[in-house]
PDB file of C-alpha atoms in Angstrom:
ATOM      1  CA  MET A1378      31.803  82.032  98.505  1.00 54.00           C
ATOM      2  CA  SER A1379      32.298  85.617  99.536  1.00 60.00           C
ATOM      3  CA  ARG A1380      35.461  87.285 100.631  1.00 65.00           C
ATOM      4  CA  LYS A1381      35.289  89.420 103.739  1.00 71.00           C
ATOM      5  CA  GLY A1382      38.512  91.394 103.170  1.00 70.00           C
ATOM      6  CA  ARG A1383      40.762  89.322 105.420  1.00 79.00           C
ATOM      7  CA  ILE A1384      44.520  89.516 104.976  1.00 79.00           C
ATOM      8  CA  ARG A1385      46.595  86.500 105.831  1.00 86.00           C
ATOM      9  CA  VAL A1386      49.559  87.469 107.959  1.00 90.00           C
ATOM     10  CA  SER A1387      51.544  84.462 106.743  1.00 91.00           C
ATOM     11  CA  THR A1388      51.227  85.669 103.132  1.00 91.00           C
ATOM     12  CA  VAL A1389      52.443  89.173 104.005  1.00 91.00           C
ATOM     13  CA  VAL A1390      55.373  87.769 106.012  1.00 93.00           C
ATOM     14  CA  LEU A1391      56.301  85.425 103.154  1.00 95.00           C
ATOM     15  CA  ILE A1392      56.239  88.273 100.617  1.00 95.00           C
ATOM     16  CA  ALA A1393      58.388  90.419 102.911  1.00 93.00           C
ATOM     17  CA  LEU A1394      60.941  87.599 103.370  1.00 95.00           C
ATOM     18  CA  VAL A1395      61.145  86.967  99.635  1.00 96.00           C
ATOM     19  CA  ALA A1396      61.626  90.695  98.964  1.00 95.00           C
ATOM     20  CA  TYR A1397      64.365  90.942 101.634  1.00 94.00           C
ATOM     21  CA  GLY A1398      66.092  87.853 100.219  1.00 94.00           C
ATOM     22  CA  GLY A1399      65.977  89.376  96.753  1.00 95.00           C
ATOM     23  CA  LEU A1400      67.600  92.582  98.017  1.00 93.00           C
ATOM     24  CA  PHE A1401      70.268  90.568  99.851  1.00 93.00           C
ATOM     25  CA  VAL A1402      71.130  88.590  96.731  1.00 92.00           C
ATOM     26  CA  ARG A1403      71.106  91.705  94.531  1.00 93.00           C
ATOM     27  CA  ASP A1404      73.473  93.580  96.847  1.00 90.00           C
ATOM     28  CA  ASN A1405      75.856  90.675  97.492  1.00 91.00           C
ATOM     29  CA  TRP A1406      75.956  88.853  94.153  1.00 92.00           C
ATOM     30  CA  PRO A1407      79.160  90.664  93.044  1.00 89.00           C
ATOM     31  CA  VAL A1408      81.000  89.245  96.073  1.00 88.00           C
ATOM     32  CA  VAL A1409      80.184  85.672  95.056  1.00 87.00           C
ATOM     33  CA  TRP A1410      80.687  86.349  91.334  1.00 90.00           C
ATOM     34  CA  THR A1411      84.206  87.630  92.053  1.00 90.00           C
ATOM     35  CA  GLN A1412      85.207  84.164  93.246  1.00 90.00           C
ATOM     36  CA  VAL A1413      83.995  82.615  89.995  1.00 91.00           C
ATOM     37  CA  GLN A1414      85.868  85.229  87.946  1.00 92.00           C
ATOM     38  CA  VAL A1415      89.136  84.766  89.887  1.00 92.00           C
ATOM     39  CA  ASP A1416      88.898  80.986  89.496  1.00 93.00           C
ATOM     40  CA  GLU A1417      88.504  81.357  85.733  1.00 93.00           C
ATOM     41  CA  ALA A1418      91.421  83.822  85.514  1.00 93.00           C
ATOM     42  CA  ILE A1419      93.662  81.384  87.411  1.00 93.00           C
ATOM     43  CA  LYS A1420      92.778  78.494  85.086  1.00 94.00           C
ATOM     44  CA  VAL A1421      93.488  80.520  81.944  1.00 93.00           C
ATOM     45  CA  SER A1422      96.781  81.799  83.378  1.00 93.00           C
ATOM     46  CA  LEU A1423      97.971  78.341  84.385  1.00 94.00           C
ATOM     47  CA  LEU A1424      97.277  77.066  80.896  1.00 93.00           C
ATOM     48  CA  ASP A1425      99.329  79.963  79.515  1.00 93.00           C
ATOM     49  CA  TRP A1426     102.130  79.028  81.926  1.00 92.00           C
ATOM     50  CA  ARG A1427     101.984  75.453  80.647  1.00 91.00           C
ATOM     51  CA  ASP A1428     101.892  76.401  76.963  1.00 92.00           C
ATOM     52  CA  LYS A1429     104.050  79.535  76.915  1.00 91.00           C
ATOM     53  CA  SER A1430     106.039  80.853  79.878  1.00 90.00           C
ATOM     54  CA  GLU A1431     105.773  82.139  83.426  1.00 89.00           C
ATOM     55  CA  GLY A1432     106.106  85.739  82.272  1.00 90.00           C
ATOM     56  CA  LYS A1433     103.228  85.366  79.820  1.00 93.00           C
ATOM     57  CA  ALA A1434     101.149  83.721  82.545  1.00 92.00           C
ATOM     58  CA  ARG A1435     101.799  86.619  84.963  1.00 91.00           C
ATOM     59  CA  THR A1436     100.774  89.129  82.323  1.00 92.00           C
ATOM     60  CA  ARG A1437      97.669  87.098  81.468  1.00 93.00           C
ATOM     61  CA  LEU A1438      96.642  86.758  85.129  1.00 91.00           C
ATOM     62  CA  LEU A1439      96.882  90.499  85.747  1.00 90.00           C
ATOM     63  CA  HIS A1440      95.025  91.217  82.508  1.00 90.00           C
ATOM     64  CA  GLU A1441      92.237  88.741  83.320  1.00 90.00           C
ATOM     65  CA  LEU A1442      91.819  90.047  86.873  1.00 89.00           C
ATOM     66  CA  LYS A1443      91.595  93.653  85.635  1.00 88.00           C
ATOM     67  CA  GLU A1444      89.222  92.637  82.859  1.00 88.00           C
ATOM     68  CA  HIS A1445      86.814  91.023  85.341  1.00 84.00           C
ATOM     69  CA  ASP A1446      86.851  94.010  87.732  1.00 79.00           C
ATOM     70  CA  VAL A1447      88.013  92.079  90.776  1.00 82.00           C
ATOM     71  CA  PRO A1448      88.874  94.055  93.934  1.00 75.00           C
ATOM     72  CA  LYS A1449      92.071  96.078  93.548  1.00 77.00           C
ATOM     73  CA  SER A1450      93.723  94.314  96.499  1.00 72.00           C
ATOM     74  CA  ILE A1451      93.843  91.018  94.587  1.00 78.00           C
ATOM     75  CA  LEU A1452      95.932  92.622  91.862  1.00 78.00           C
ATOM     76  CA  ASP A1453      99.037  92.404  94.067  1.00 77.00           C
ATOM     77  CA  LEU A1454     100.914  89.521  92.455  1.00 80.00           C
ATOM     78  CA  SER A1455     103.857  88.027  94.354  1.00 77.00           C
ATOM     79  CA  ASP A1456     105.737  84.828  95.117  1.00 75.00           C
ATOM     80  CA  VAL A1457     104.566  84.819  98.764  1.00 77.00           C
ATOM     81  CA  CYS A1458     100.904  84.129  99.444  1.00 79.00           C
ATOM     82  CA  THR A1459      99.186  86.544 101.825  1.00 79.00           C
ATOM     83  CA  ILE A1460      95.581  87.620 102.290  1.00 80.00           C
ATOM     84  CA  GLY A1461      94.728  90.304  99.792  1.00 80.00           C
ATOM     85  CA  SER A1462      96.980  89.098  97.002  1.00 84.00           C
ATOM     86  CA  CYS A1463      97.622  86.441  94.402  1.00 88.00           C
ATOM     87  CA  CYS A1464     100.773  84.390  94.253  1.00 89.00           C
ATOM     88  CA  MET A1465     102.337  82.446  91.449  1.00 90.00           C
ATOM     89  CA  ARG A1466     105.072  79.958  92.169  1.00 89.00           C
ATOM     90  CA  GLU A1467     106.695  76.698  91.267  1.00 88.00           C
ATOM     91  CA  VAL A1468     106.374  74.679  94.467  1.00 84.00           C
ATOM     92  CA  GLU A1469     108.626  71.792  93.540  1.00 84.00           C
ATOM     93  CA  ALA A1470     109.874  70.272  90.320  1.00 82.00           C
ATOM     94  CA  GLY A1471     106.967  70.244  87.902  1.00 83.00           C
ATOM     95  CA  PHE A1472     104.306  71.602  90.289  1.00 91.00           C
ATOM     96  CA  ARG A1473     103.209  75.133  89.373  1.00 92.00           C
ATOM     97  CA  GLU A1474     100.460  76.846  91.320  1.00 93.00           C
ATOM     98  CA  ILE A1475      98.500  80.054  91.480  1.00 93.00           C
ATOM     99  CA  GLU A1476      96.379  81.005  94.447  1.00 92.00           C
ATOM    100  CA  CYS A1477      94.507  84.134  95.445  1.00 91.00           C
ATOM    101  CA  ASP A1478      93.279  85.161  98.894  1.00 90.00           C
ATOM    102  CA  TRP A1479      91.078  88.146  99.675  1.00 88.00           C
ATOM    103  CA  GLU A1480      88.460  89.419 102.063  1.00 88.00           C
ATOM    104  CA  ASP A1481      85.116  90.976 101.285  1.00 88.00           C
ATOM    105  CA  TYR A1482      81.906  91.858 103.094  1.00 90.00           C
ATOM    106  CA  LEU A1483      78.314  90.714 102.807  1.00 91.00           C
ATOM    107  CA  TRP A1484      75.927  93.530 103.697  1.00 91.00           C
ATOM    108  CA  PHE A1485      72.431  93.125 105.105  1.00 93.00           C
ATOM    109  CA  PRO A1486      69.786  95.436 103.574  1.00 91.00           C
ATOM    110  CA  PHE A1487      68.248  98.136 105.800  1.00 91.00           C
ATOM    111  CA  THR A1488      70.923  97.659 108.470  1.00 92.00           C
ATOM    112  CA  GLU A1489      74.505  98.706 109.019  1.00 89.00           C
ATOM    113  CA  LYS A1490      75.490  95.083 109.693  1.00 94.00           C
ATOM    114  CA  SER A1491      77.914  93.110 107.599  1.00 93.00           C
ATOM    115  CA  VAL A1492      79.805  89.844 107.716  1.00 94.00           C
ATOM    116  CA  ARG A1493      83.455  89.650 106.670  1.00 92.00           C
ATOM    117  CA  LEU A1494      84.283  86.650 104.517  1.00 90.00           C
ATOM    118  CA  THR A1495      87.672  85.360 103.477  1.00 90.00           C
ATOM    119  CA  PHE A1496      87.897  83.838 100.007  1.00 90.00           C
ATOM    120  CA  TRP A1497      90.603  81.544  98.699  1.00 91.00           C
ATOM    121  CA  VAL A1498      90.936  80.158  95.185  1.00 92.00           C
ATOM    122  CA  GLY A1499      93.806  77.974  94.026  1.00 93.00           C
ATOM    123  CA  GLN A1500      94.768  75.749  91.116  1.00 94.00           C
ATOM    124  CA  TYR A1501      97.944  73.914  90.178  1.00 93.00           C
ATOM    125  CA  LEU A1502      99.523  72.042  87.307  1.00 93.00           C
ATOM    126  CA  ASP A1503     100.978  68.669  88.186  1.00 91.00           C
ATOM    127  CA  PRO A1504     104.153  67.326  86.516  1.00 90.00           C
ATOM    128  CA  ASP A1505     101.971  65.748  83.797  1.00 90.00           C
ATOM    129  CA  ASP A1506     100.474  69.225  83.078  1.00 87.00           C
ATOM    130  CA  HIS A1507      97.007  68.346  84.357  1.00 89.00           C
ATOM    131  CA  LEU A1508      95.057  71.231  85.891  1.00 90.00           C
ATOM    132  CA  ARG A1509      93.913  70.490  89.465  1.00 90.00           C
ATOM    133  CA  ASP A1510      92.248  72.296  92.355  1.00 88.00           C
ATOM    134  CA  LEU A1511      94.349  72.949  95.448  1.00 81.00           C
TER     135      LEU A1511
END
């Protein structure tokens, strides 16, 4: 069995695709990780709202979002929900909710192309103080 120095094109293409995929994931992982961090901050803040007060929950939410280095636009906390902010409100008797909406971009390596994505994360406490997804 002797090797004649042949290179398989399929192997080279596969290696190139894996390398490109690795670069894509490396460059865009923070965008996906932000959603996980915001979801965790909302849960912790709602539990503070349940156990302490709305004021403490607002302070905790802002602290958690800053601690996890989320985009600055999410740090706008209000009672009205708009894209690029978080809102905290009591919807009806006993139902307390927090939701955050923001936009971010996924970038493709070696190109100037990107895709804009809109993210939305929301949780609420029901009248029995159970934490639920919106």
